[in-house]
JSON list of C-alpha atoms in Angstrom, two decimals:
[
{"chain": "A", "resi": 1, "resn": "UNK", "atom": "CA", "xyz": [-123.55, -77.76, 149.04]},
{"chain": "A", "resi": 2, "resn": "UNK", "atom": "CA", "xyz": [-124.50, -80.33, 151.60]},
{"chain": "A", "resi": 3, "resn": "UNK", "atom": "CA", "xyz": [-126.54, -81.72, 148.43]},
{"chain": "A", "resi": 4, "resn": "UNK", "atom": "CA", "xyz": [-124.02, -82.59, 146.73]},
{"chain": "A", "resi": 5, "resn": "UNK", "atom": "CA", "xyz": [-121.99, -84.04, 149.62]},
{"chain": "A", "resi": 6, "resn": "UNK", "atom": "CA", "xyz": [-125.19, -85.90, 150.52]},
{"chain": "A", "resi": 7, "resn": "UNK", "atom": "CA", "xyz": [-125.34, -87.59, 146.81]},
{"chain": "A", "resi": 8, "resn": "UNK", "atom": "CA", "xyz": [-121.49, -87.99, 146.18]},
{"chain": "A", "resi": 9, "resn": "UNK", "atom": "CA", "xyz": [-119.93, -88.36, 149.51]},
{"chain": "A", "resi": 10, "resn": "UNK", "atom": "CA", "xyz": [-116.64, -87.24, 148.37]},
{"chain": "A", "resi": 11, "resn": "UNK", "atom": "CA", "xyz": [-115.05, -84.44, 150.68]},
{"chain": "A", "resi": 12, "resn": "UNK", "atom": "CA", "xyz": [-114.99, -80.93, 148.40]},
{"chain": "A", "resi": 13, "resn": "UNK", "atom": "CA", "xyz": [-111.94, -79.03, 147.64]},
{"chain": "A", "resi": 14, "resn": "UNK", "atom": "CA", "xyz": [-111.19, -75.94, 145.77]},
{"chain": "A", "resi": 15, "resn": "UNK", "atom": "CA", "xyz": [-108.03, -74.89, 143.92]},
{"chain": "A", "resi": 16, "resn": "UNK", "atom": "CA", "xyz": [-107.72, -71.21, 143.01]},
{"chain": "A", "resi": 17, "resn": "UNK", "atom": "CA", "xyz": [-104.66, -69.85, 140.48]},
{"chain": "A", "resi": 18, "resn": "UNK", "atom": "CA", "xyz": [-104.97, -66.21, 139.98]},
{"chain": "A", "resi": 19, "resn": "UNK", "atom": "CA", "xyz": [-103.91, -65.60, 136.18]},
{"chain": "A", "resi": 20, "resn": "UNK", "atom": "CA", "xyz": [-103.43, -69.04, 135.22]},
{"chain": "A", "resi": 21, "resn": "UNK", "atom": "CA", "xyz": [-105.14, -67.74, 131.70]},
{"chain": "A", "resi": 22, "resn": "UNK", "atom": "CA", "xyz": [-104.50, -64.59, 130.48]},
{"chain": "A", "resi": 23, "resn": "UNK", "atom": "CA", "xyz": [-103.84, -65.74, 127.39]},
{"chain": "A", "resi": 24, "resn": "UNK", "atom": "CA", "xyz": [-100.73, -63.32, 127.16]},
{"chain": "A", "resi": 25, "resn": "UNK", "atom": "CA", "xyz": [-97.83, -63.28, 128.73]},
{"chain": "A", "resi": 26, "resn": "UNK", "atom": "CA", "xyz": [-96.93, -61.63, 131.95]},
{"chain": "A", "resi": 27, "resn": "UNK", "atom": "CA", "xyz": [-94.47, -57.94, 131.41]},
{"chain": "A", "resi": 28, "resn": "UNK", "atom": "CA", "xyz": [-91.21, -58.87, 133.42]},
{"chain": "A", "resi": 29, "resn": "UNK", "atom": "CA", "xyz": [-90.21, -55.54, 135.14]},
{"chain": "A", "resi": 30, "resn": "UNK", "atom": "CA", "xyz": [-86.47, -54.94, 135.98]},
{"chain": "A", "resi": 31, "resn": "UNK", "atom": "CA", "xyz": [-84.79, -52.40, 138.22]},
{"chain": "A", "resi": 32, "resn": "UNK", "atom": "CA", "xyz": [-85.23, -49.45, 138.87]},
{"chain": "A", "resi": 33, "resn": "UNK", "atom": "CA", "xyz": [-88.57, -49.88, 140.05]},
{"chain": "A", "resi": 34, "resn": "UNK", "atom": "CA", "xyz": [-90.00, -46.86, 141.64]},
{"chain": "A", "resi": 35, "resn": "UNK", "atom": "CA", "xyz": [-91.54, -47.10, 145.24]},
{"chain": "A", "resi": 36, "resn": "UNK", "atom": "CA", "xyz": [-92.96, -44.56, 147.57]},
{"chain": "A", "resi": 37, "resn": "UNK", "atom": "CA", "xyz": [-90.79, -43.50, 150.03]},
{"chain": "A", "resi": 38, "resn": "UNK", "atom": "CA", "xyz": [-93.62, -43.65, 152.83]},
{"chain": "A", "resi": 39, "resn": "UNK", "atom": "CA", "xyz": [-95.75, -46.88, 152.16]},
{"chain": "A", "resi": 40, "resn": "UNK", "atom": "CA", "xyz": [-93.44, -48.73, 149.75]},
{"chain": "A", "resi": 41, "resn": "UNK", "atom": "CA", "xyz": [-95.87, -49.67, 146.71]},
{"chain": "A", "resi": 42, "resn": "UNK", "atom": "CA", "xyz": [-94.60, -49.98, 143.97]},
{"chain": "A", "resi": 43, "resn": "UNK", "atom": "CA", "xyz": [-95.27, -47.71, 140.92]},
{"chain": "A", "resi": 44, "resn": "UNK", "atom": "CA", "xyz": [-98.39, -48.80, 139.08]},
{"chain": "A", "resi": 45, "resn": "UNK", "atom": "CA", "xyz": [-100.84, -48.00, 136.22]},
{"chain": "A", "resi": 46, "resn": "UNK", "atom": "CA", "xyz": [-103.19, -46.09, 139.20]},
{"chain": "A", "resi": 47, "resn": "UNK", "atom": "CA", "xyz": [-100.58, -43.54, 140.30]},
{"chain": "A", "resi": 48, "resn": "UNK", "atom": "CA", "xyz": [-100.31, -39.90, 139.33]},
{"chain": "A", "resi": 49, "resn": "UNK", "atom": "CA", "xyz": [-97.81, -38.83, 137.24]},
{"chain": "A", "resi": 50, "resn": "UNK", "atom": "CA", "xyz": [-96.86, -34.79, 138.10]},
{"chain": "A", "resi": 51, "resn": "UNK", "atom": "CA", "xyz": [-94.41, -32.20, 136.47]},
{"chain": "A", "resi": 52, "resn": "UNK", "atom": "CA", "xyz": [-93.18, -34.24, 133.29]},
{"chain": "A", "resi": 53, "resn": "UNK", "atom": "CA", "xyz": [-93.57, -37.32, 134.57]},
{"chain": "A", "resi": 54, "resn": "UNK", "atom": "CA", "xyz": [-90.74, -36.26, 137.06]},
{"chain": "A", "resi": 55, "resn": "UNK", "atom": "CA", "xyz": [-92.89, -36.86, 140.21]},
{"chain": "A", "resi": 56, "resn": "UNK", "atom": "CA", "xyz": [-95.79, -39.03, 141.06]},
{"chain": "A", "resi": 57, "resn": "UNK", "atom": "CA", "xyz": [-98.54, -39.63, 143.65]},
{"chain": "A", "resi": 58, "resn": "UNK", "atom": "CA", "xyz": [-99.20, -42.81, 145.43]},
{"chain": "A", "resi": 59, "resn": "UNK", "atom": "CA", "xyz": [-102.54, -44.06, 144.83]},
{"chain": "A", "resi": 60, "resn": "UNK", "atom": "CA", "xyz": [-102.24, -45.77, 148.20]},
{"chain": "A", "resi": 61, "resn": "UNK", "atom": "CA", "xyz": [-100.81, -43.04, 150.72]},
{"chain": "A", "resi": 62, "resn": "UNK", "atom": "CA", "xyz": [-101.23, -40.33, 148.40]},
{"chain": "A", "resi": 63, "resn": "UNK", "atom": "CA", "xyz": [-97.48, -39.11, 149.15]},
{"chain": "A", "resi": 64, "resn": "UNK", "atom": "CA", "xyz": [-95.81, -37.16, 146.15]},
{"chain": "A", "resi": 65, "resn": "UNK", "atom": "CA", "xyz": [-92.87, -38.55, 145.33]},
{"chain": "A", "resi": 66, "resn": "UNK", "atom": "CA", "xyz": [-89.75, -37.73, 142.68]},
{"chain": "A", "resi": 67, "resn": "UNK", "atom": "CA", "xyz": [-88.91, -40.43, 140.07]},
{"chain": "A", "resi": 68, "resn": "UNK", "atom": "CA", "xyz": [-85.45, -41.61, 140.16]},
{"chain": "A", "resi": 69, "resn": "UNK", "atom": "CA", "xyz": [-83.26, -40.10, 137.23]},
{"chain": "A", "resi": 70, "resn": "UNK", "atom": "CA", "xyz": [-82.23, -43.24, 135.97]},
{"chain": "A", "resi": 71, "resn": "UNK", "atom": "CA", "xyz": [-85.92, -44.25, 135.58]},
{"chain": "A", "resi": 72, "resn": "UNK", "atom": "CA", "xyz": [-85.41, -42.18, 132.56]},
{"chain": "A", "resi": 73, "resn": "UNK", "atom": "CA", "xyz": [-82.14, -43.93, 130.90]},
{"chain": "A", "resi": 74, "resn": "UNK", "atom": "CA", "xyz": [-82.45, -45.96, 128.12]},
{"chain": "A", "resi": 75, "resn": "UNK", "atom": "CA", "xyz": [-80.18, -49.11, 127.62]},
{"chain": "A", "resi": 76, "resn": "UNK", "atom": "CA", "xyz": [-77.07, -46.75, 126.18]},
{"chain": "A", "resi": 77, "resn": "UNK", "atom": "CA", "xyz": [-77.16, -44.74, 129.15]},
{"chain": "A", "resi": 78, "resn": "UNK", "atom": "CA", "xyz": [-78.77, -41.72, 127.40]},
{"chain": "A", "resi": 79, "resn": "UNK", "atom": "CA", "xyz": [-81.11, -39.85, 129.01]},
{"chain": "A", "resi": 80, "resn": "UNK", "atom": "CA", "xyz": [-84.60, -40.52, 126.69]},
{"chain": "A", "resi": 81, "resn": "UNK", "atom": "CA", "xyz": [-88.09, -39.03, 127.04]},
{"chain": "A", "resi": 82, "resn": "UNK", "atom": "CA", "xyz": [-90.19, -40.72, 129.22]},
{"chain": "A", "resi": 83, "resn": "UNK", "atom": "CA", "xyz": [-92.33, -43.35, 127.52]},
{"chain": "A", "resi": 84, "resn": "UNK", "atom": "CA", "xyz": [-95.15, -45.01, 129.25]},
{"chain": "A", "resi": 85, "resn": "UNK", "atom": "CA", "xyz": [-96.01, -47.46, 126.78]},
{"chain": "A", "resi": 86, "resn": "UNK", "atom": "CA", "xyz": [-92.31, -48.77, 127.20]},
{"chain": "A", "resi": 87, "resn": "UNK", "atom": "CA", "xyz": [-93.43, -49.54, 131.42]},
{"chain": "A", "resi": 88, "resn": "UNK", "atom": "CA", "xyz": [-95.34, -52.50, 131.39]},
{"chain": "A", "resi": 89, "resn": "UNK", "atom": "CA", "xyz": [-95.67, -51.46, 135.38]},
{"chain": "A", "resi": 90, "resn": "UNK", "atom": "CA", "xyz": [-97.31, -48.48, 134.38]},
{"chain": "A", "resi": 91, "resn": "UNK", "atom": "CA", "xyz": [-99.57, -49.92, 131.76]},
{"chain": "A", "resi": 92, "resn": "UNK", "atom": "CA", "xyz": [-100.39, -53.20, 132.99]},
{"chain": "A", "resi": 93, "resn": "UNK", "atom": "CA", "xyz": [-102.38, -53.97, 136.07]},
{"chain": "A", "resi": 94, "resn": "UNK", "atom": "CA", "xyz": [-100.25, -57.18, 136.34]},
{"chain": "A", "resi": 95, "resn": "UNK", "atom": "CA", "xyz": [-96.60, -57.36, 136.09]},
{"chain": "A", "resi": 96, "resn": "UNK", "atom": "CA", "xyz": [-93.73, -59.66, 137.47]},
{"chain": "A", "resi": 97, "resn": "UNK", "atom": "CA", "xyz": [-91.61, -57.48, 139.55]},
{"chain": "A", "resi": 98, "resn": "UNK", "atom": "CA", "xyz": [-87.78, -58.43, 139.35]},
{"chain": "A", "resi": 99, "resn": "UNK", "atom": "CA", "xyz": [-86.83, -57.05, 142.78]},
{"chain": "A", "resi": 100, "resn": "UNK", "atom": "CA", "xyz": [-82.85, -57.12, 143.70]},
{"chain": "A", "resi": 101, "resn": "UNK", "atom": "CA", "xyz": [-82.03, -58.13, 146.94]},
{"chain": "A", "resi": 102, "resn": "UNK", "atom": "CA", "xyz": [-81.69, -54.09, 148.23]},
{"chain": "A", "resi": 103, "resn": "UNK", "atom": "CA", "xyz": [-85.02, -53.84, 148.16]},
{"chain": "A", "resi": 104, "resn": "UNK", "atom": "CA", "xyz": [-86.14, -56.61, 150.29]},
{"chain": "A", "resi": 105, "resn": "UNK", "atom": "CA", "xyz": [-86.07, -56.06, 154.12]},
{"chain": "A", "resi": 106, "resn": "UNK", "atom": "CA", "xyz": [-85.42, -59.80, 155.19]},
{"chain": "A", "resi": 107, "resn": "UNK", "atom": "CA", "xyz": [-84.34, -62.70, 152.89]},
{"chain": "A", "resi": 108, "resn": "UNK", "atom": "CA", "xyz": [-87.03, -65.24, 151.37]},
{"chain": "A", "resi": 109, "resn": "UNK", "atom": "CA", "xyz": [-88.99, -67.05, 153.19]},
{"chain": "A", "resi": 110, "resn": "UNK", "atom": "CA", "xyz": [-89.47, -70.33, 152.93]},
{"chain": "A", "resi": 111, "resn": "UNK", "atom": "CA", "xyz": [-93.09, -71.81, 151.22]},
{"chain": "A", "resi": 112, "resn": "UNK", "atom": "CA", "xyz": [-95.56, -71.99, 153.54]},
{"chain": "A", "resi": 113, "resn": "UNK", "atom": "CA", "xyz": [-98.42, -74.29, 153.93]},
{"chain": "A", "resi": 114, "resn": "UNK", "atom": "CA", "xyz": [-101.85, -73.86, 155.60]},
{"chain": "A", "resi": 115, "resn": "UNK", "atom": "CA", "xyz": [-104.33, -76.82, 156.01]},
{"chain": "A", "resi": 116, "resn": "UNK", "atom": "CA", "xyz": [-107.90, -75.57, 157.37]},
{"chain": "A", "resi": 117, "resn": "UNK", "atom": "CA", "xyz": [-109.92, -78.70, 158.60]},
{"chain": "A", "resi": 118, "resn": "UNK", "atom": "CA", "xyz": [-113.07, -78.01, 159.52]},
{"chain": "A", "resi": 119, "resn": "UNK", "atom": "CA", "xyz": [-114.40, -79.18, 162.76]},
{"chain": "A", "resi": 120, "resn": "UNK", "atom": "CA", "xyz": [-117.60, -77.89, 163.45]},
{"chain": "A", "resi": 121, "resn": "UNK", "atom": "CA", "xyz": [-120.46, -80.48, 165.20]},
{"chain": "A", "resi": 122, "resn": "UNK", "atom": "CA", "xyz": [-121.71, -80.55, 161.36]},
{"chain": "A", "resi": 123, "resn": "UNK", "atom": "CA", "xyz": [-118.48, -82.24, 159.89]},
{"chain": "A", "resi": 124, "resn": "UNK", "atom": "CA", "xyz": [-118.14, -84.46, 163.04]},
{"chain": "A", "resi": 125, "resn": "UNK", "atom": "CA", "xyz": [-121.29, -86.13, 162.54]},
{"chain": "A", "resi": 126, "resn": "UNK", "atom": "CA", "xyz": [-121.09, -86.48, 158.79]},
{"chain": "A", "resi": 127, "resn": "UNK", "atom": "CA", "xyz": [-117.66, -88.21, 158.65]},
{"chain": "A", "resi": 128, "resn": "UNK", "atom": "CA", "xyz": [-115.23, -85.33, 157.08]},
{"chain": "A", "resi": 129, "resn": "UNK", "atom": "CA", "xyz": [-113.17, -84.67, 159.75]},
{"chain": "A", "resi": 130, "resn": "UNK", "atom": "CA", "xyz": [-112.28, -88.24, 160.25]},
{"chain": "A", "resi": 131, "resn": "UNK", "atom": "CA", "xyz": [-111.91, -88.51, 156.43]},
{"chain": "A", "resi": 132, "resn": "UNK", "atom": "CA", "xyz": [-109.72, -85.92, 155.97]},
{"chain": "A", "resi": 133, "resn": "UNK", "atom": "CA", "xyz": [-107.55, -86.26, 159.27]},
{"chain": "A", "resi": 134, "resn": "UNK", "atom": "CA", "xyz": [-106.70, -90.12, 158.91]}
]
């Protein structure tokens, strides 16, 4: 508040860090990951799971689509009944997605940075803009 910036005089900043404290740690998801064949999102705990488990409906573009048969493999390579509490993608509304390079459309991108200084008549006058910018 310009209170505070009257009393302090020390430019304001704010750092935000979604999930920083869970106090758990995050499910790791491997491939296969199911996506929807129209919109691309991945399979999450807010989709609709039809026939068996077999098909399911994006919560986004509402699409139906058919789960991949080896979603249904376990590590031997037999086929096992489907077990959601085994997905962390379908269980937990945050997951780290381990994506293989076939499912990205470009390579990564390098890290991006974006300073905003503001420069209204407001920050002029009080000094900010030539605090922050020298």
């Amino acid at each position: 508040s310009s209170g505070i910036n009257a009393e302090y005089g020390v430019p304001f900043g704010l750092v935000i860090q979604p999930f920083k404290d869970l106090g758990e740690e995050i499910p790791t998801v491997h491939p296969p990951i199911p996506r929807c064949k129209v919109c691309r999102t991945y399979v999450n705990p807010y989709v609709q799971l039809n026939d068996g488990a077999r098909r399911w409906k994006c919560n986004i573009c509402a699409r139906l689509n058919d789960m991949p048969a080896d979603y249904f493999y376990g590590e031997d390579g037999r086929r096992i009944p489907f077990d959601i509490d085994k997905r962390p993608e379908l269980t937990s509304s945050v997951v780290e997605y381990i994506a293989p390079t076939e499912y990205c459309t470009r390579p990564p991108q390098a890290a991006m940075y974006l300073y905003l200084i503001d420069v209204s008549c407001g920050a002029v006058q009080s000094g900010m803009v030539r605090t922050g910018c020298w």
